[in-house]
Structures are given as C-alpha cells and as structure tokens.
Amino acid sequence: MIYQKGSNLFNVAIYIRLSREDGDKEESDSVGNQRKLLTEYVNKHDDFILYDVYIDDGFTGTNFNRPDFHRMIADIEDNKVNCVVVKDLSRFGRDYIDTGRYLERIFPELNVRFISVTDNIDSMKQAYDMLLPIKNIFNEQYARDISNKIQATVKSKQKAGEFIGAFTSYGYKKSPANKNKLVIDEYASEVVKRVFSMYAQGIGKQSIAKTLNAEGILCPSEYKKLNGENYKNCNRLEKTSYWTYSTIKVMLQNELYIGNMVQGKKHQRMRSKQRPVEKENWIRVENTHEPIIDRQLWGKVQKLLTKKHRDIDLETNKNIFAGFIKCGDCGRAMMKNFWRRADGSKSYSFYCGTYKRSGKDYCTPHTLPFQVLNDIVLGDLKQIIRNVENLQELVKSQSFTATKIRKSTDIELTKLKAELERVKKLKKSIYEDYKDELISKEEFLSYREDYQQKETLYSKQIETLEEKKKESVTEDVFETPWLRRLLELKDIEELDRDIIVEMIDQITVYENRKLKISYNFGNELEHLFSSVYCEDLEKKAI
C-alpha cells in the first residue's frame, strides 16, 4: 500500500535488530520478544497500519550496513512507509553519528515519524529531545565496551591455541565435546592428503582442480553445505561450485594441516571494514591438533610453491626438472622444447626462457639436452653417494681420525662464530636506528626478538660443536639424516620427480656448456664433500 501524503494514517515499519553477541539462533527469543511488544503497540493505535516487519538478526548496531535496514529505507523512499517503530534506540543503532543523521535530518526530510517505544520518543508528539544525543553516546560507548571485551576474550583464546571461528578448514571439523578444538574429518582429510601428494609429484594447481572436478569430488564449500553447514565463501567467484586454482593454492599454504593454529589474520574496528593484519602479527600456536600432513611433505610442497613451473608430464617423465633449472646469465627459468627424430621419436632440450621469448639480443640459448642433464645429475648424485660410502668405511676402519673431524668442526665453528658476531652487530645497530627514529618501536622490538633468537641458536650450536671436538669419532657421524638418506639411495639407477624435489635446490646452466648443481644438503654436509658439481658438457654433447 502506498500512503497518501496528508493522510492521517501511518504505514508502519517495525524494525527489529539483534546484535551478533546475543547468539546465532535462527530467530532468538529477543527477536520474538521485540516482535510481540512492537506488534501490540501498533495494534493499539487506530491510525497505524502495519506495512512490514524488518528483522536484522545477528547484525551489530555499530553500523547501518544491514540487509533489512536497507530494505526498509528503500520502502520509505518508495513512499510505502512513513513511520518507523523500534523497541529502543539501541535496536535502531549504537552509532551516535549515523543514528543522529537519520533521526535529525533524513527522517524529517522524508516526513517519516520515528517512535522508540521504551524510550518514550515520538518525533510527532514532542520537540527534539536534548537528551537524545546523550543516549546515543551511551549506546555507542556501551557497544564499544562490549566490542573491546569480546575482542580481548577472543584474542586470549587464540593465544591459547583454541579455534575461534564459525567454520573449520576443509579436512577438519569441530569436536562435539569442545567447539574450540579441531578433530580430523576422515573423508575430507584423505582428499587433502591427495592434493598435497599430487602437487609434490609436480602436478600443477589447475590440473589438480580439474582432476578432482572430473572425479565428482565436492569442493570445500559444497561439502560443508552437504554436511548441513550454512557456509558461504565471500572470496569465491559467484556461482562457482567446483574446485579452482585458488582453492588448491589456499589449501597448500594452510598451516592448519601440520597441526598449527594460525588466527588473527584480520581485524575490525567499530564502523570499519575488516582489514588484513601483517603476517608477523598473526597469532600462531604450534601443535594444537592432530596434523593431516607430515612436516616433510609440507616442507617439500612449500619449496615447490616458491618455484614457477608448468605441470609435468608424469606419464613420459620428461620434465622432472620443472622449476629447478635456470639460466646462469639472466636468471630466467629454462624452457623445454622438443623435435622429432627421423624414426619419429621425440628429443628434448632445455633453452633459456629469455632467449626463447625475446631472442638472441637479450640472452644466448644455453642449449642443454634433457638426456645430458639427466645423466650428469644422476652421475653426480651417484658420486656423492660413493663419497658417503667411502666415508662410512673410513669410520668403520677407524682410519678417519679425530684430527680430521676436529678440522671440519673448526671450519664450522669459525663460520658460526662469524655469524654470531654479525648478529650481535645487527642487534646493536637496530637500537641505534631506533634512537635515531629510523624505525618504529614495533619494528625495533620485532627485529630485536629475531636477532636474540638467532644469537641464542648460534651460541647453542657453538657450545655443541665445542663439546663434540672433545669426543672421540665414532659411527655417530652417520646420525646425520642426510647421510642416512644418501646411503638409502646407493642403488639408484634412475631419477624421478620425488628425488629431484628432495635432493636438488637449484640447477644453473651457463653458456659454454657449464653446469652447476646445488643440493639441499649442501650447507649441512659441506665439510664432508662438495655440494656443487661443474662439468664441461662439450665432450658429452649430442
């Protein structure tokens, strides 16, 4: 019904709001009580016609970004409503500035009567109440106090490693006994394990998503809905109910899967939108729940995420080096190319990415046949393994003397002591920077803590090595994980993607057919054998 201006009748909008702090029931008793009170009030007035009831259940009063409030304003602007009735001012809003703007300017301009029942406010029967702004101020202050208390409680729970959130990450569910504790979802966790395993094998994020979609596996949001959760992903593209590249990416970076609780990534102040929090200020608590992914696989995946590469061909195993090989001159990733031989078979080679894209004016080809690269990496790895085996024999025969161990230990001690001295100087310099106001107090405290941790770590390592020098040399040297792992590979005859990811840090190809291989164990075992292998490929060129 459209009301006629000048009429003695009022088309009434009952407005009801329940703040999010009061609970998350479908329609709580507070909403029911407000509806009952206001409906009875309207029915007592012969000149009132109830047009509609507008309910914002679970919305804060500190701003007016509420769906049914917007619907009510739209009806007012369409001349469908000319009277708004609320239980009290706080139900209308707790923001002093915006509440005053509606009551003092917007409603009078639109000829809208405003009634707050329990406050005895009726804009038609009385002049503007001087106490109204004061009441608004009290409402806003109350909201701010409540907000601060809630935030303090939430932060305390987060620091204790308790889960604070409406929905868990895919692969977990809330414990029936404790909603702040996570337990594994058996079905979804298997999908998570599979995603990590596929990516570690070299399958790209887009390909993983396509595979899961092809197999009919529900994406996280649809899976939650199937299990009765009223879940909505605000970052998801509209109408996408399937696995996407971004879904896989977020999953692969989620520390929750290794048992760490990471929260406090966003912060919201009154009357403002949520804002991201700097990563160093996130609240991270380790080992709060059972992990789905072991730390070794996690580390492998995080390393791969830093490398740009296309999906590898798992069937032909032709690109096991994807993401690990780069040009030694321009630093760009090497690209794979192939041609067909006379017999129809394919031959693969790597070329500098800059050369392939921009031409010889920007970089040279750095051509490296795949088979040559494969043979050299395999041969080098075998040589390193033979060095380890020889070392093991020397230890067993006691010909590997304590003097040699002390010498290698001295090298490590020299490096550690130099690093410790460097950290101490840095620690001192940041204090000078802070005094000169070159960095903020927060930055100073953050840097100081970081350098203090490093100083403690290096001091302990130095102490450990000093003790080790005093001990006799035994086969304990093979307690080093990398040595044990290399010995496990002593019968290796073929490279695969898993071995490349585990062993190789970077392969650098120079012009004049020079190759440098850097291993993941390089720094740890540098005192036992070289971690870098260079080979003149001209003799082996095809």
Coordinates of C-alpha atoms in Angstrom, one line a residue:
M1 CA 0.0 0.0 0.0
I2 CA 1.3 3.5 -1.0
Y3 CA 0.3 6.0 1.6
Q4 CA -1.1 9.4 0.6
K5 CA 0.7 12.5 1.8
G6 CA -1.6 14.5 4.1
S7 CA -3.4 11.4 5.2
N8 CA -3.9 10.8 8.9
L9 CA -2.9 7.1 8.6
F10 CA 0.6 5.9 9.0
N11 CA 2.1 2.9 7.2
V12 CA 4.3 1.5 9.9
A13 CA 7.6 -0.3 9.6
I14 CA 8.5 -2.4 12.7
Y15 CA 12.3 -2.6 12.8
I16 CA 14.0 -5.3 14.9
R17 CA 17.7 -5.9 15.4
L18 CA 19.5 -8.5 17.4
S19 CA 23.3 -8.0 17.9
R20 CA 25.7 -10.8 17.0
E21 CA 26.8 -11.0 20.6
D22 CA 23.4 -12.3 21.6
G23 CA 23.7 -15.6 19.8
D24 CA 23.3 -17.4 16.5
K25 CA 19.8 -19.0 16.7
E26 CA 17.6 -18.9 13.7
E27 CA 15.3 -16.4 15.4
S28 CA 16.1 -15.9 19.1
D29 CA 13.7 -15.1 22.0
S30 CA 15.0 -11.5 21.9
V31 CA 13.7 -11.1 18.3
G32 CA 10.4 -12.8 19.3
N33 CA 10.0 -10.5 22.3
Q34 CA 10.7 -7.4 20.2
R35 CA 8.1 -8.5 17.6
K36 CA 5.5 -9.2 20.2
L37 CA 6.0 -5.9 22.0
L38 CA 6.0 -3.8 18.9
T39 CA 3.1 -5.6 17.2
E40 CA 0.9 -5.0 20.3
Y41 CA 2.0 -1.3 20.3
V42 CA 1.0 -0.8 16.6
N43 CA -2.3 -2.7 17.1
K44 CA -3.3 -0.3 19.9
H45 CA -3.3 2.7 17.5
D46 CA -6.2 3.1 15.1
D47 CA -4.2 5.3 12.8
F48 CA -1.4 2.8 12.4
I49 CA -1.3 0.2 9.6
L50 CA 1.4 -2.4 9.8
Y51 CA 3.2 -2.5 6.5
D52 CA 6.0 -4.9 7.2
V53 CA 8.4 -6.2 9.9
Y54 CA 12.1 -5.8 9.1
I55 CA 14.5 -8.0 11.1
D56 CA 18.3 -7.9 11.2
D57 CA 19.1 -10.9 13.3
G58 CA 22.8 -11.2 14.2
F59 CA 24.0 -7.8 13.0
T60 CA 25.9 -5.3 15.0
G61 CA 24.5 -1.9 15.8
T62 CA 27.7 -0.1 15.3
N63 CA 27.0 0.5 11.6
F64 CA 24.0 0.5 9.3
N65 CA 25.2 -2.0 6.8
R66 CA 22.3 -4.4 7.4
P67 CA 20.2 -6.0 4.7
D68 CA 16.7 -5.5 6.2
F69 CA 17.5 -1.9 7.3
H70 CA 18.4 -1.2 3.6
R71 CA 15.1 -2.8 2.5
M72 CA 13.2 -0.6 5.0
I73 CA 14.9 2.6 3.7
A74 CA 14.1 1.6 0.1
D75 CA 10.4 1.2 1.1
I76 CA 10.5 4.6 2.8
E77 CA 11.9 6.2 -0.4
D78 CA 9.2 4.5 -2.4
N79 CA 6.5 6.1 -0.2
K80 CA 5.4 2.7 1.1
V81 CA 6.4 3.5 4.7
N82 CA 6.1 6.8 6.7
C83 CA 6.5 5.6 10.3
V84 CA 9.3 3.6 11.9
V85 CA 8.8 1.9 15.3
V86 CA 11.6 0.3 17.3
K87 CA 11.8 -1.1 20.8
D88 CA 14.6 1.3 21.9
L89 CA 17.2 3.5 20.4
S90 CA 19.9 0.8 20.7
R91 CA 17.9 -1.5 18.5
F92 CA 17.9 1.2 15.8
G93 CA 21.7 1.8 16.1
R94 CA 24.5 2.3 18.5
D95 CA 26.5 4.6 16.3
Y96 CA 25.9 8.2 17.6
I97 CA 26.8 10.0 14.4
D98 CA 24.8 7.9 11.9
T99 CA 21.9 7.4 14.3
G100 CA 21.7 11.2 14.7
R101 CA 21.9 11.7 11.0
Y102 CA 18.8 9.5 10.4
L103 CA 16.7 11.0 13.3
E104 CA 17.7 14.6 12.9
R105 CA 17.9 15.0 9.1
I106 CA 16.9 12.1 6.9
F107 CA 13.6 11.1 8.6
P108 CA 12.4 14.7 9.0
E109 CA 13.2 15.4 5.3
L110 CA 11.2 12.3 4.2
N111 CA 8.3 13.2 6.6
V112 CA 8.9 9.9 8.5
R113 CA 7.6 9.6 12.0
F114 CA 10.0 7.8 14.4
I115 CA 8.9 6.1 17.6
S116 CA 11.1 4.4 20.2
V117 CA 8.7 2.6 22.5
T118 CA 10.6 2.1 25.7
D119 CA 12.4 5.5 25.4
N120 CA 9.1 7.3 25.1
I121 CA 10.3 9.0 22.0
D122 CA 7.8 10.1 19.3
S123 CA 9.0 12.6 16.8
M124 CA 5.5 13.8 16.0
K125 CA 4.3 14.4 19.6
Q126 CA 7.3 16.1 21.0
A127 CA 10.1 18.5 20.1
Y128 CA 13.6 17.3 19.6
D129 CA 14.8 15.7 22.8
M130 CA 18.1 17.3 24.0
L131 CA 18.9 14.1 25.8
L132 CA 18.7 12.0 22.6
P133 CA 22.3 12.6 21.5
I134 CA 23.4 11.7 25.1
K135 CA 21.5 8.5 24.9
N136 CA 23.1 7.8 21.6
I137 CA 26.5 8.4 23.0
F138 CA 25.8 6.0 25.9
N139 CA 24.7 3.4 23.3
E140 CA 27.8 3.8 21.3
Q141 CA 30.1 3.6 24.3
Y142 CA 28.3 0.5 25.5
A143 CA 28.8 -1.1 22.1
R144 CA 32.5 -0.1 22.2
D145 CA 33.0 -1.6 25.7
I146 CA 31.2 -4.8 24.7
S147 CA 33.3 -5.0 21.5
N148 CA 36.6 -4.5 23.4
K149 CA 35.7 -7.2 25.9
I150 CA 34.7 -9.6 23.2
Q151 CA 37.9 -8.9 21.3
A152 CA 40.0 -9.4 24.4
T153 CA 38.3 -12.8 25.1
V154 CA 38.7 -13.9 21.5
K155 CA 42.4 -12.9 21.5
S156 CA 43.0 -14.8 24.7
K157 CA 41.5 -17.9 23.3
Q158 CA 43.5 -17.6 20.1
K159 CA 46.8 -17.3 22.1
A160 CA 45.8 -20.4 23.9
G161 CA 45.5 -22.3 20.6
E162 CA 41.7 -22.6 20.7
F163 CA 39.9 -22.5 17.4
I164 CA 37.8 -19.3 17.1
G165 CA 35.6 -19.3 14.0
A166 CA 32.3 -20.3 12.6
F167 CA 33.7 -22.8 10.1
T168 CA 36.8 -25.0 10.1
S169 CA 39.1 -25.6 7.2
Y170 CA 38.3 -28.5 4.8
G171 CA 39.7 -31.7 6.3
Y172 CA 38.7 -30.8 9.9
K173 CA 35.6 -30.4 12.0
K174 CA 34.8 -29.1 15.4
S175 CA 35.0 -31.6 18.3
P176 CA 31.5 -32.5 19.5
A177 CA 32.8 -32.2 23.1
N178 CA 34.6 -28.9 22.6
K179 CA 33.8 -26.4 19.8
N180 CA 37.2 -24.7 20.2
K181 CA 39.1 -28.0 19.4
L182 CA 39.6 -29.5 15.9
V183 CA 39.3 -33.1 15.0
I184 CA 40.0 -34.8 11.7
D185 CA 37.3 -35.3 9.1
E186 CA 38.2 -38.7 7.8
Y187 CA 36.8 -38.3 4.3
A188 CA 37.9 -34.8 3.6
S189 CA 41.4 -35.3 5.1
E190 CA 42.1 -38.0 2.6
V191 CA 41.3 -35.5 -0.2
V192 CA 43.7 -33.0 1.5
K193 CA 46.5 -35.7 1.6
R194 CA 45.9 -36.4 -2.1
V195 CA 46.1 -32.8 -3.1
F196 CA 49.5 -32.3 -1.3
S197 CA 50.8 -35.6 -2.7
M198 CA 49.8 -34.6 -6.3
Y199 CA 51.4 -31.2 -6.0
A200 CA 54.6 -32.7 -4.6
Q201 CA 54.8 -35.0 -7.7
G202 CA 54.8 -31.9 -9.9
I203 CA 51.1 -31.8 -10.8
G204 CA 50.0 -28.1 -11.0
K205 CA 47.2 -26.5 -9.0
Q206 CA 44.9 -26.1 -12.0
S207 CA 45.4 -29.8 -13.1
I208 CA 44.7 -30.9 -9.5
A209 CA 41.4 -28.9 -9.5
K210 CA 40.4 -30.4 -12.9
T211 CA 41.1 -33.9 -11.7
L212 CA 39.0 -33.5 -8.5
N213 CA 36.2 -32.0 -10.5
A214 CA 36.3 -34.8 -13.1
E215 CA 36.0 -37.4 -10.3
G216 CA 33.0 -35.6 -8.9
I217 CA 34.6 -34.8 -5.6
L218 CA 32.7 -31.9 -3.9
C219 CA 34.7 -28.7 -3.4
P220 CA 35.0 -27.5 0.2
S221 CA 32.0 -25.1 0.2
E222 CA 29.7 -27.6 -1.3
Y223 CA 31.0 -30.4 1.0
K224 CA 30.2 -28.1 4.0
K225 CA 26.7 -27.5 2.7
L226 CA 26.1 -31.2 2.2
N227 CA 27.0 -31.7 5.9
G228 CA 24.5 -29.1 7.0
E229 CA 26.7 -26.1 7.5
N230 CA 25.4 -22.7 6.4
Y231 CA 28.7 -21.9 4.8
K232 CA 29.4 -19.1 2.4
N233 CA 32.8 -18.2 1.0
C234 CA 32.8 -14.5 0.4
N235 CA 36.0 -14.7 -1.7
R236 CA 34.6 -17.3 -4.1
L237 CA 33.6 -16.3 -7.6
E238 CA 29.8 -16.1 -7.9
K239 CA 28.1 -19.4 -9.0
T240 CA 31.3 -21.5 -8.8
S241 CA 30.6 -24.7 -7.0
Y242 CA 33.7 -26.6 -8.0
W243 CA 37.4 -26.9 -7.3
T244 CA 39.5 -23.9 -8.6
Y245 CA 43.2 -23.0 -8.8
S246 CA 42.8 -20.6 -5.9
T247 CA 41.1 -23.3 -3.7
I248 CA 44.1 -25.6 -4.2
K249 CA 46.6 -22.7 -3.6
V250 CA 45.0 -21.7 -0.3
M251 CA 44.9 -25.3 0.8
L252 CA 48.6 -25.9 0.1
Q253 CA 49.6 -22.8 2.1
N254 CA 47.4 -23.6 5.2
E255 CA 49.5 -24.4 8.2
L256 CA 46.4 -25.9 9.9
Y257 CA 47.2 -29.1 8.1
I258 CA 50.5 -29.6 10.0
G259 CA 48.9 -29.1 13.4
N260 CA 49.4 -25.3 13.7
M261 CA 46.6 -22.9 14.6
V262 CA 47.1 -19.6 12.8
Q263 CA 44.4 -16.9 13.6
G264 CA 44.1 -13.2 13.9
K265 CA 44.7 -12.6 10.2
K266 CA 42.1 -9.8 10.1
H267 CA 41.0 -7.1 12.4
Q268 CA 37.8 -5.0 12.6
R269 CA 37.2 -1.7 14.5
M270 CA 33.8 -0.2 15.1
R271 CA 32.3 1.4 12.0
S272 CA 35.0 0.0 9.8
K273 CA 35.6 -2.9 7.4
Q274 CA 37.8 -5.8 8.2
R275 CA 41.4 -5.1 7.5
P276 CA 44.2 -7.6 6.9
V277 CA 46.8 -7.9 9.7
E278 CA 50.6 -8.1 8.9
K279 CA 51.7 -11.7 8.8
E280 CA 54.2 -11.2 11.6
N281 CA 51.4 -10.2 13.9
W282 CA 49.2 -13.2 13.2
I283 CA 48.6 -15.4 16.3
R284 CA 50.4 -18.7 15.6
V285 CA 50.3 -21.6 18.1
E286 CA 52.0 -24.9 17.1
N287 CA 50.8 -28.5 17.7
T288 CA 47.3 -27.6 18.8
H289 CA 45.6 -30.5 17.0
E290 CA 46.3 -33.7 15.0
P291 CA 48.1 -32.9 11.7
I292 CA 46.9 -34.3 8.4
I293 CA 50.1 -33.6 6.5
D294 CA 53.6 -34.6 7.9
R295 CA 56.2 -31.9 8.1
Q296 CA 58.5 -33.4 5.5
L297 CA 55.8 -33.4 2.8
W298 CA 54.8 -29.9 3.9
G299 CA 58.3 -28.6 3.5
K300 CA 58.6 -30.2 0.1
V301 CA 55.4 -28.5 -1.0
Q302 CA 56.3 -25.1 0.4
K303 CA 59.6 -25.3 -1.5
L304 CA 57.8 -26.1 -4.8
L305 CA 55.3 -23.2 -4.2
T306 CA 58.2 -20.8 -4.5
K307 CA 59.2 -22.2 -7.9
K308 CA 57.4 -21.2 -11.1
H309 CA 56.8 -24.2 -13.3
R310 CA 54.3 -25.8 -15.6
D311 CA 52.7 -29.1 -15.0
I312 CA 55.0 -32.0 -15.6
D313 CA 54.3 -35.0 -17.8
L314 CA 54.0 -37.8 -15.3
E315 CA 53.4 -40.5 -17.9
T316 CA 56.5 -39.8 -20.0
N317 CA 58.5 -38.4 -17.1
K318 CA 60.1 -35.9 -19.5
N319 CA 60.1 -32.8 -17.3
I320 CA 61.1 -34.0 -13.8
F321 CA 63.3 -30.9 -13.6
A322 CA 60.4 -28.4 -13.9
G323 CA 61.0 -25.4 -11.6
F324 CA 64.6 -26.3 -10.8
I325 CA 66.7 -25.3 -13.8
K326 CA 67.5 -21.7 -14.6
C327 CA 69.8 -19.7 -16.9
G328 CA 73.1 -18.8 -15.2
D329 CA 73.3 -15.4 -17.0
C330 CA 69.8 -13.8 -17.0
G331 CA 68.4 -16.0 -14.1
R332 CA 65.2 -16.9 -16.0
A333 CA 63.8 -20.4 -15.9
M334 CA 64.9 -22.7 -18.7
M335 CA 62.1 -23.8 -21.1
K336 CA 61.7 -27.3 -22.5
N337 CA 61.4 -27.8 -26.3
F338 CA 61.4 -30.9 -28.4
W339 CA 61.8 -32.1 -32.0
R340 CA 61.2 -35.4 -33.8
R341 CA 63.9 -37.6 -35.0
A342 CA 63.8 -39.5 -38.3
D343 CA 62.4 -42.5 -36.5
G344 CA 59.5 -40.5 -35.2
S345 CA 60.8 -40.4 -31.6
K346 CA 61.0 -37.1 -29.6
S347 CA 64.2 -35.5 -28.4
Y348 CA 64.0 -32.9 -25.6
S349 CA 66.3 -30.0 -24.8
F350 CA 66.2 -27.0 -22.5
Y351 CA 66.7 -23.4 -23.6
C352 CA 67.0 -20.1 -21.8
G353 CA 63.5 -18.6 -21.3
T354 CA 64.6 -15.1 -22.2
Y355 CA 66.2 -16.4 -25.5
K356 CA 63.0 -18.3 -26.4
R357 CA 60.7 -15.3 -25.7
S358 CA 62.8 -12.3 -26.7
G359 CA 65.6 -13.6 -29.0
K360 CA 69.4 -13.6 -29.1
D361 CA 69.7 -9.9 -28.4
Y362 CA 68.7 -10.4 -24.8
C363 CA 70.4 -13.8 -24.0
T364 CA 72.0 -16.8 -25.6
P365 CA 70.3 -20.2 -26.0
H366 CA 72.2 -22.1 -23.2
T367 CA 71.0 -25.3 -25.0
L368 CA 71.1 -28.3 -22.8
P369 CA 69.7 -31.7 -24.0
F370 CA 67.4 -33.4 -21.4
Q371 CA 69.3 -36.7 -21.5
V372 CA 72.7 -34.9 -20.9
L373 CA 71.2 -33.1 -17.9
N374 CA 69.6 -36.3 -16.6
D375 CA 72.9 -38.3 -16.9
I376 CA 75.0 -35.6 -15.3
V377 CA 72.7 -35.1 -12.3
L378 CA 72.4 -38.9 -11.8
G379 CA 76.1 -39.4 -12.2
D380 CA 76.9 -36.6 -9.7
L381 CA 74.4 -37.9 -7.2
K382 CA 76.0 -41.4 -7.5
Q383 CA 79.5 -39.9 -6.9
I384 CA 78.3 -38.2 -3.8
I385 CA 76.7 -41.4 -2.6
R386 CA 80.1 -43.2 -3.2
N387 CA 81.8 -40.5 -1.2
V388 CA 79.4 -41.1 1.7
E389 CA 80.0 -44.9 1.4
N390 CA 83.8 -44.3 1.5
L391 CA 83.4 -42.1 4.5
Q392 CA 81.4 -44.8 6.2
E393 CA 84.2 -47.4 5.5
L394 CA 86.8 -45.0 6.8
V395 CA 84.9 -44.5 10.0
K396 CA 84.4 -48.3 10.4
S397 CA 88.1 -48.9 9.9
Q398 CA 89.0 -46.1 12.3
S399 CA 91.2 -44.5 9.6
F400 CA 89.0 -41.4 9.7
T401 CA 90.9 -39.8 12.5
A402 CA 89.8 -37.4 15.2
T403 CA 92.1 -34.8 13.7
K404 CA 90.1 -34.7 10.5
I405 CA 86.8 -34.4 12.4
R406 CA 88.3 -31.6 14.6
K407 CA 89.4 -29.8 11.4
S408 CA 86.0 -29.9 9.8
T409 CA 84.4 -28.9 13.2
D410 CA 86.8 -26.0 13.4
I411 CA 85.6 -24.8 10.0
E412 CA 82.0 -25.0 11.2
L413 CA 82.9 -23.2 14.4
T414 CA 84.6 -20.4 12.5
K415 CA 81.5 -19.9 10.4
L416 CA 79.2 -19.9 13.4
K417 CA 81.3 -17.5 15.4
A418 CA 81.4 -15.1 12.5
E419 CA 77.7 -15.4 12.1
L420 CA 77.2 -14.8 15.8
E421 CA 79.3 -11.7 15.7
R422 CA 77.4 -10.4 12.7
V423 CA 74.1 -10.9 14.5
K424 CA 75.4 -9.1 17.6
K425 CA 76.4 -6.1 15.4
L426 CA 73.0 -6.1 13.7
K427 CA 71.3 -6.2 17.1
K428 CA 73.3 -3.2 18.2
S429 CA 72.7 -1.3 15.0
I430 CA 68.9 -1.6 15.2
Y431 CA 69.0 0.1 18.6
E432 CA 70.9 3.0 17.1
D433 CA 68.3 3.1 14.3
Y434 CA 65.5 3.2 16.8
K435 CA 67.2 6.0 18.8
D436 CA 67.6 8.0 15.5
E437 CA 63.9 7.3 14.8
L438 CA 64.7 5.5 11.6
I439 CA 62.5 2.6 12.6
S440 CA 59.4 2.4 14.8
K441 CA 59.2 0.8 18.3
E442 CA 57.3 -2.1 16.9
E443 CA 59.9 -2.8 14.3
F444 CA 62.7 -2.4 16.8
L445 CA 61.1 -4.9 19.2
S446 CA 60.4 -7.4 16.3
Y447 CA 64.0 -7.1 15.0
R448 CA 65.5 -7.4 18.5
E449 CA 63.5 -10.6 19.2
D450 CA 64.5 -12.1 15.9
Y451 CA 68.2 -11.3 16.5
Q452 CA 68.0 -12.5 20.1
Q453 CA 66.6 -15.9 18.9
K454 CA 69.4 -16.2 16.3
E455 CA 72.0 -15.2 18.9
T456 CA 70.8 -17.9 21.3
L457 CA 70.6 -20.5 18.5
Y458 CA 74.2 -19.8 17.3
S459 CA 75.5 -19.8 20.8
K460 CA 74.0 -23.2 21.5
Q461 CA 75.4 -24.6 18.2
I462 CA 78.8 -23.3 19.1
E463 CA 78.6 -24.9 22.5
T464 CA 77.5 -28.2 21.0
L465 CA 80.4 -28.2 18.5
E466 CA 82.9 -27.4 21.2
E467 CA 81.7 -30.4 23.1
K468 CA 81.8 -32.6 20.0
K469 CA 85.5 -31.7 19.5
K470 CA 86.3 -33.3 22.8
E471 CA 84.6 -36.6 22.0
S472 CA 86.1 -39.5 20.1
V473 CA 85.0 -40.0 16.5
T474 CA 82.6 -42.9 16.0
E475 CA 79.9 -44.0 13.6
D476 CA 77.7 -41.5 15.2
V477 CA 78.6 -39.2 12.3
F478 CA 76.0 -41.2 10.4
E479 CA 73.3 -40.0 12.6
T480 CA 73.1 -37.0 10.2
P481 CA 69.7 -37.5 8.4
W482 CA 71.1 -36.6 5.0
L483 CA 73.9 -39.1 5.3
R484 CA 71.4 -41.9 6.1
R485 CA 69.2 -40.8 3.3
L486 CA 72.0 -40.8 0.7
L487 CA 73.0 -44.3 1.8
E488 CA 69.4 -45.4 1.2
L489 CA 69.8 -44.3 -2.4
K490 CA 73.1 -46.3 -3.1
D491 CA 71.4 -48.5 -5.7
I492 CA 69.8 -45.6 -7.6
E493 CA 69.7 -46.1 -11.4
E494 CA 67.1 -43.6 -12.4
L495 CA 65.9 -40.1 -11.4
D496 CA 62.3 -39.3 -10.8
R497 CA 60.4 -36.2 -9.6
D498 CA 60.5 -37.1 -6.0
I499 CA 64.2 -37.5 -5.9
I500 CA 64.7 -34.1 -7.7
V501 CA 62.5 -32.3 -5.2
E502 CA 64.1 -34.0 -2.2
M503 CA 67.8 -33.6 -3.2
I504 CA 68.1 -30.6 -5.6
D505 CA 67.9 -27.0 -4.6
Q506 CA 68.8 -25.4 -8.0
I507 CA 70.5 -26.3 -11.3
T508 CA 72.2 -23.4 -13.0
V509 CA 73.1 -23.6 -16.7
Y510 CA 75.9 -21.3 -18.1
E511 CA 76.9 -20.7 -21.6
N512 CA 79.9 -22.7 -22.9
R513 CA 78.1 -25.7 -21.6
K514 CA 78.9 -25.3 -17.9
L515 CA 76.5 -26.7 -15.3
K516 CA 76.2 -26.1 -11.5
I517 CA 74.1 -28.2 -9.2
S518 CA 73.3 -27.0 -5.7
Y519 CA 71.9 -29.6 -3.3
N520 CA 69.6 -29.2 -0.4
F521 CA 72.2 -30.9 1.9
G522 CA 75.0 -28.6 0.7
N523 CA 75.4 -26.4 3.7
E524 CA 74.9 -29.3 6.2
L525 CA 77.5 -31.6 4.6
E526 CA 79.8 -29.1 3.0
H527 CA 82.7 -30.2 5.3
L528 CA 82.4 -33.8 4.0
F529 CA 82.2 -33.2 0.3
S530 CA 81.5 -30.6 -2.3
S531 CA 77.8 -29.7 -2.8
V532 CA 78.4 -28.1 -6.2
Y533 CA 79.2 -30.1 -9.3
C534 CA 80.5 -28.5 -12.5
E535 CA 81.0 -30.4 -15.8
D536 CA 82.2 -29.4 -19.2
L537 CA 79.3 -30.7 -21.4
E538 CA 81.1 -30.3 -24.7
K539 CA 82.5 -33.9 -24.5
K540 CA 79.0 -35.2 -23.9
A541 CA 77.1 -33.1 -26.4
I542 CA 74.7 -34.9 -28.6

